[in-house]
PDB file of C-alpha atoms in Angstrom:
ATOM      1  CA  MET A   1      -8.027  11.926   1.577  1.00 95.00           C
ATOM      2  CA  ARG A   2      -9.154  11.282   5.138  1.00 97.00           C
ATOM      3  CA  ILE A   3     -10.282   8.354   7.262  1.00 98.00           C
ATOM      4  CA  ALA A   4     -13.252   8.814   9.580  1.00 98.00           C
ATOM      5  CA  LEU A   5     -14.127   6.382  12.366  1.00 98.00           C
ATOM      6  CA  PHE A   6     -17.743   6.444  13.535  1.00 98.00           C
ATOM      7  CA  GLU A   7     -18.007   5.836  17.290  1.00 98.00           C
ATOM      8  CA  PRO A   8     -15.022   3.473  17.513  1.00 96.00           C
ATOM      9  CA  GLU A   9     -15.159   1.079  20.458  1.00 95.00           C
ATOM     10  CA  ILE A  10     -11.680  -0.450  20.707  1.00 93.00           C
ATOM     11  CA  ALA A  11      -8.711   1.714  21.641  1.00 89.00           C
ATOM     12  CA  GLY A  12      -6.191  -0.616  20.000  1.00 88.00           C
ATOM     13  CA  ASN A  13      -7.988  -0.397  16.661  1.00 92.00           C
ATOM     14  CA  VAL A  14      -7.950   3.393  16.786  1.00 92.00           C
ATOM     15  CA  GLY A  15      -4.252   3.331  17.630  1.00 90.00           C
ATOM     16  CA  ALA A  16      -3.533   1.026  14.690  1.00 91.00           C
ATOM     17  CA  VAL A  17      -5.512   3.282  12.328  1.00 95.00           C
ATOM     18  CA  LEU A  18      -3.612   6.334  13.622  1.00 93.00           C
ATOM     19  CA  ARG A  19      -0.324   4.570  12.902  1.00 91.00           C
ATOM     20  CA  LEU A  20      -1.530   3.591   9.418  1.00 95.00           C
ATOM     21  CA  CYS A  21      -2.564   7.159   8.674  1.00 96.00           C
ATOM     22  CA  ALA A  22       0.713   8.575   9.963  1.00 94.00           C
ATOM     23  CA  CYS A  23       2.543   6.318   7.502  1.00 93.00           C
ATOM     24  CA  PHE A  24       0.373   7.488   4.596  1.00 95.00           C
ATOM     25  CA  ALA A  25       0.063  11.180   5.546  1.00 95.00           C
ATOM     26  CA  THR A  26      -3.699  10.793   5.930  1.00 97.00           C
ATOM     27  CA  ALA A  27      -5.749  12.737   8.485  1.00 97.00           C
ATOM     28  CA  VAL A  28      -8.168  10.966  10.838  1.00 97.00           C
ATOM     29  CA  ASP A  29     -11.590  12.077  12.037  1.00 98.00           C
ATOM     30  CA  LEU A  30     -12.894  10.461  15.225  1.00 96.00           C
ATOM     31  CA  ILE A  31     -16.663  10.716  15.609  1.00 98.00           C
ATOM     32  CA  GLU A  32     -17.761  10.455  19.226  1.00 97.00           C
ATOM     33  CA  PRO A  33     -18.852   8.984  21.481  1.00 97.00           C
ATOM     34  CA  MET A  34     -16.017   6.489  21.605  1.00 93.00           C
ATOM     35  CA  GLY A  35     -16.100   3.269  23.604  1.00 91.00           C
ATOM     36  CA  PHE A  36     -13.028   4.244  25.636  1.00 84.00           C
ATOM     37  CA  THR A  37     -11.495   7.365  27.109  1.00 81.00           C
ATOM     38  CA  TRP A  38      -9.269   9.283  24.698  1.00 78.00           C
ATOM     39  CA  ASP A  39      -6.276   9.153  27.023  1.00 73.00           C
ATOM     40  CA  ASP A  40      -6.464   5.354  27.095  1.00 56.00           C
ATOM     41  CA  ARG A  41      -2.875   4.081  27.069  1.00 69.00           C
ATOM     42  CA  ARG A  42      -3.919   1.376  24.578  1.00 68.00           C
ATOM     43  CA  VAL A  43      -4.373   4.052  21.892  1.00 72.00           C
ATOM     44  CA  ARG A  44      -0.832   5.318  22.364  1.00 68.00           C
ATOM     45  CA  ARG A  45       0.593   1.796  22.670  1.00 70.00           C
ATOM     46  CA  ALA A  46      -0.928   0.741  19.329  1.00 65.00           C
ATOM     47  CA  ALA A  47      -0.056   4.028  17.613  1.00 63.00           C
ATOM     48  CA  MET A  48       3.424   4.083  19.201  1.00 71.00           C
ATOM     49  CA  ASP A  49       5.329   7.294  18.491  1.00 78.00           C
ATOM     50  CA  TYR A  50       3.485   7.645  15.178  1.00 80.00           C
ATOM     51  CA  ILE A  51       0.608   9.444  16.921  1.00 82.00           C
ATOM     52  CA  ASP A  52       2.663  12.637  16.764  1.00 86.00           C
ATOM     53  CA  HIS A  53       2.742  12.407  12.948  1.00 90.00           C
ATOM     54  CA  VAL A  54      -0.972  12.256  12.183  1.00 92.00           C
ATOM     55  CA  THR A  55      -3.602  14.981  12.150  1.00 94.00           C
ATOM     56  CA  ILE A  56      -6.507  13.962  14.371  1.00 93.00           C
ATOM     57  CA  THR A  57      -9.823  15.792  14.575  1.00 95.00           C
ATOM     58  CA  ARG A  58     -12.401  14.764  17.148  1.00 94.00           C
ATOM     59  CA  HIS A  59     -16.078  15.480  16.532  1.00 97.00           C
ATOM     60  CA  ALA A  60     -18.735  15.485  19.277  1.00 97.00           C
ATOM     61  CA  SER A  61     -21.281  13.811  16.977  1.00 98.00           C
ATOM     62  CA  PHE A  62     -21.908  12.708  13.417  1.00 98.00           C
ATOM     63  CA  GLU A  63     -23.801  15.951  12.815  1.00 97.00           C
ATOM     64  CA  ALA A  64     -20.774  17.973  13.945  1.00 97.00           C
ATOM     65  CA  PHE A  65     -18.555  15.908  11.664  1.00 98.00           C
ATOM     66  CA  ARG A  66     -20.880  16.449   8.677  1.00 96.00           C
ATOM     67  CA  ALA A  67     -20.995  20.181   9.331  1.00 96.00           C
ATOM     68  CA  GLY A  68     -17.212  20.322   9.054  1.00 94.00           C
ATOM     69  CA  ILE A  69     -16.554  18.353   5.862  1.00 94.00           C
ATOM     70  CA  GLY A  70     -18.097  20.681   3.325  1.00 92.00           C
ATOM     71  CA  THR A  71     -18.616  19.078  -0.066  1.00 92.00           C
ATOM     72  CA  GLN A  72     -16.143  16.220   0.358  1.00 95.00           C
ATOM     73  CA  ARG A  73     -17.531  12.866  -0.746  1.00 97.00           C
ATOM     74  CA  LEU A  74     -18.281  10.401   2.056  1.00 98.00           C
ATOM     75  CA  VAL A  75     -17.525   6.771   1.130  1.00 98.00           C
ATOM     76  CA  LEU A  76     -18.866   4.262   3.650  1.00 98.00           C
ATOM     77  CA  PHE A  77     -17.205   0.874   4.011  1.00 97.00           C
ATOM     78  CA  THR A  78     -19.919  -1.586   4.979  1.00 96.00           C
ATOM     79  CA  THR A  79     -20.839  -5.240   4.686  1.00 92.00           C
ATOM     80  CA  LYS A  80     -24.347  -4.149   3.668  1.00 92.00           C
ATOM     81  CA  THR A  81     -23.671  -3.608  -0.023  1.00 95.00           C
ATOM     82  CA  ASP A  82     -22.548  -5.653  -3.002  1.00 93.00           C
ATOM     83  CA  ARG A  83     -20.392  -2.896  -4.531  1.00 97.00           C
ATOM     84  CA  SER A  84     -16.729  -3.841  -4.376  1.00 97.00           C
ATOM     85  CA  ALA A  85     -14.267  -1.319  -3.012  1.00 97.00           C
ATOM     86  CA  TYR A  86     -11.974  -2.388  -5.863  1.00 97.00           C
ATOM     87  CA  ASP A  87     -14.506  -1.472  -8.570  1.00 96.00           C
ATOM     88  CA  PHE A  88     -15.109   1.985  -7.112  1.00 98.00           C
ATOM     89  CA  THR A  89     -13.352   5.102  -8.441  1.00 98.00           C
ATOM     90  CA  TYR A  90     -11.885   7.182  -5.619  1.00 98.00           C
ATOM     91  CA  ARG A  91     -11.093  10.893  -5.592  1.00 97.00           C
ATOM     92  CA  PRO A  92      -8.135  12.470  -3.768  1.00 96.00           C
ATOM     93  CA  ASP A  93     -10.421  14.375  -1.378  1.00 96.00           C
ATOM     94  CA  ASP A  94     -12.698  11.464  -0.426  1.00 98.00           C
ATOM     95  CA  ILE A  95     -13.424  10.675   3.210  1.00 98.00           C
ATOM     96  CA  LEU A  96     -13.379   6.935   3.877  1.00 98.00           C
ATOM     97  CA  LEU A  97     -15.870   6.220   6.679  1.00 98.00           C
ATOM     98  CA  PHE A  98     -15.812   3.129   8.885  1.00 98.00           C
ATOM     99  CA  GLY A  99     -18.475   2.188  11.428  1.00 97.00           C
ATOM    100  CA  LYS A 100     -18.128   0.999  14.985  1.00 95.00           C
ATOM    101  CA  GLU A 101     -16.745  -2.482  15.421  1.00 94.00           C
ATOM    102  CA  SER A 102     -19.891  -4.068  16.889  1.00 92.00           C
ATOM    103  CA  ALA A 103     -22.597  -2.577  14.693  1.00 93.00           C
ATOM    104  CA  GLY A 104     -21.275  -0.486  11.808  1.00 95.00           C
ATOM    105  CA  VAL A 105     -23.296   2.682  11.307  1.00 97.00           C
ATOM    106  CA  PRO A 106     -27.028   3.288  11.742  1.00 97.00           C
ATOM    107  CA  ALA A 107     -29.227   3.595   8.651  1.00 97.00           C
ATOM    108  CA  ALA A 108     -29.468   7.375   9.111  1.00 97.00           C
ATOM    109  CA  VAL A 109     -25.686   7.644   8.682  1.00 98.00           C
ATOM    110  CA  SER A 110     -25.539   5.190   5.788  1.00 98.00           C
ATOM    111  CA  ASP A 111     -28.312   7.056   3.998  1.00 97.00           C
ATOM    112  CA  VAL A 112     -26.359  10.331   3.844  1.00 97.00           C
ATOM    113  CA  CYS A 113     -23.180   8.754   2.489  1.00 98.00           C
ATOM    114  CA  ASP A 114     -22.377   9.413  -1.157  1.00 98.00           C
ATOM    115  CA  ALA A 115     -21.288   5.816  -1.769  1.00 98.00           C
ATOM    116  CA  ARG A 116     -21.274   2.465   0.008  1.00 98.00           C
ATOM    117  CA  VAL A 117     -18.603  -0.134  -0.759  1.00 98.00           C
ATOM    118  CA  ARG A 118     -17.295  -3.349   0.735  1.00 96.00           C
ATOM    119  CA  ILE A 119     -14.055  -5.280   0.829  1.00 95.00           C
ATOM    120  CA  PRO A 120     -14.872  -8.614  -0.860  1.00 94.00           C
ATOM    121  CA  MET A 121     -14.339 -11.626   1.400  1.00 92.00           C
ATOM    122  CA  GLN A 122     -15.477 -15.197   1.944  1.00 91.00           C
ATOM    123  CA  PRO A 123     -19.260 -15.373   2.416  1.00 86.00           C
ATOM    124  CA  GLN A 124     -19.021 -17.559   5.519  1.00 86.00           C
ATOM    125  CA  VAL A 125     -17.240 -14.861   7.578  1.00 85.00           C
ATOM    126  CA  ARG A 126     -18.885 -11.755   8.997  1.00 79.00           C
ATOM    127  CA  SER A 127     -16.262  -9.029   8.850  1.00 81.00           C
ATOM    128  CA  MET A 128     -12.602  -8.071   9.139  1.00 87.00           C
ATOM    129  CA  ASN A 129     -10.830  -6.145  11.859  1.00 92.00           C
ATOM    130  CA  LEU A 130     -11.388  -2.391  11.564  1.00 94.00           C
ATOM    131  CA  ALA A 131      -7.698  -1.515  11.202  1.00 95.00           C
ATOM    132  CA  THR A 132      -7.168  -4.231   8.577  1.00 95.00           C
ATOM    133  CA  THR A 133     -10.151  -3.006   6.572  1.00 96.00           C
ATOM    134  CA  ALA A 134      -8.955   0.597   6.810  1.00 97.00           C
ATOM    135  CA  ALA A 135      -5.513  -0.426   5.562  1.00 97.00           C
ATOM    136  CA  LEU A 136      -6.915  -2.261   2.544  1.00 97.00           C
ATOM    137  CA  ALA A 137      -9.299   0.592   1.760  1.00 97.00           C
ATOM    138  CA  LEU A 138      -6.773   3.386   2.131  1.00 97.00           C
ATOM    139  CA  GLY A 139      -4.151   1.516   0.126  1.00 96.00           C
ATOM    140  CA  GLU A 140      -6.541   1.023  -2.794  1.00 97.00           C
ATOM    141  CA  ALA A 141      -7.835   4.605  -2.673  1.00 97.00           C
ATOM    142  CA  LEU A 142      -4.324   6.081  -2.581  1.00 97.00           C
ATOM    143  CA  ARG A 143      -3.141   3.720  -5.332  1.00 95.00           C
ATOM    144  CA  GLN A 144      -6.010   4.759  -7.608  1.00 95.00           C
ATOM    145  CA  THR A 145      -5.511   8.474  -7.005  1.00 95.00           C
ATOM    146  CA  GLY A 146      -1.731   8.328  -7.366  1.00 89.00           C
ATOM    147  CA  SER A 147      -1.371   9.689  -3.843  1.00 84.00           C
ATOM    148  CA  LEU A 148       0.880   7.028  -2.313  1.00 80.00           C
ATOM    149  CA  PRO A 149       3.842   8.619  -0.523  1.00 79.00           C
ATOM    150  CA  GLY A 150       7.415   8.005  -1.626  1.00 71.00           C
TER     151      GLY A 150
END
């Protein structure tokens, strides 16, 4: 299983996702452009020393990312669907894709995803923090596939 972040904008969120993925032995794909420079100290501060325990692959574009994933299923987490992430059946080799904080992903990206799911939440709120959403999503996917460490 992998987590992919499409054009992330906030260094601290990326750092928190890197720390999460280090804890769960999950690789991370970063799809550029990003809204900050990669050597931003905020990434390392949020990831702490965990950054050395996660596999990170940077991709110059979504097309470059797609070219490198082969036949792995791409599961997009989005607010633009009614399908619950908790009613979805995950596979151990799924890639969980999350859009940029301000705008998600464009329709062209959404259209090529194999599935679109959402974390259910109160209707009067717009969205959750990227790192929080990734944690909920990864936890459920690993639980279902029996891939939780320890």
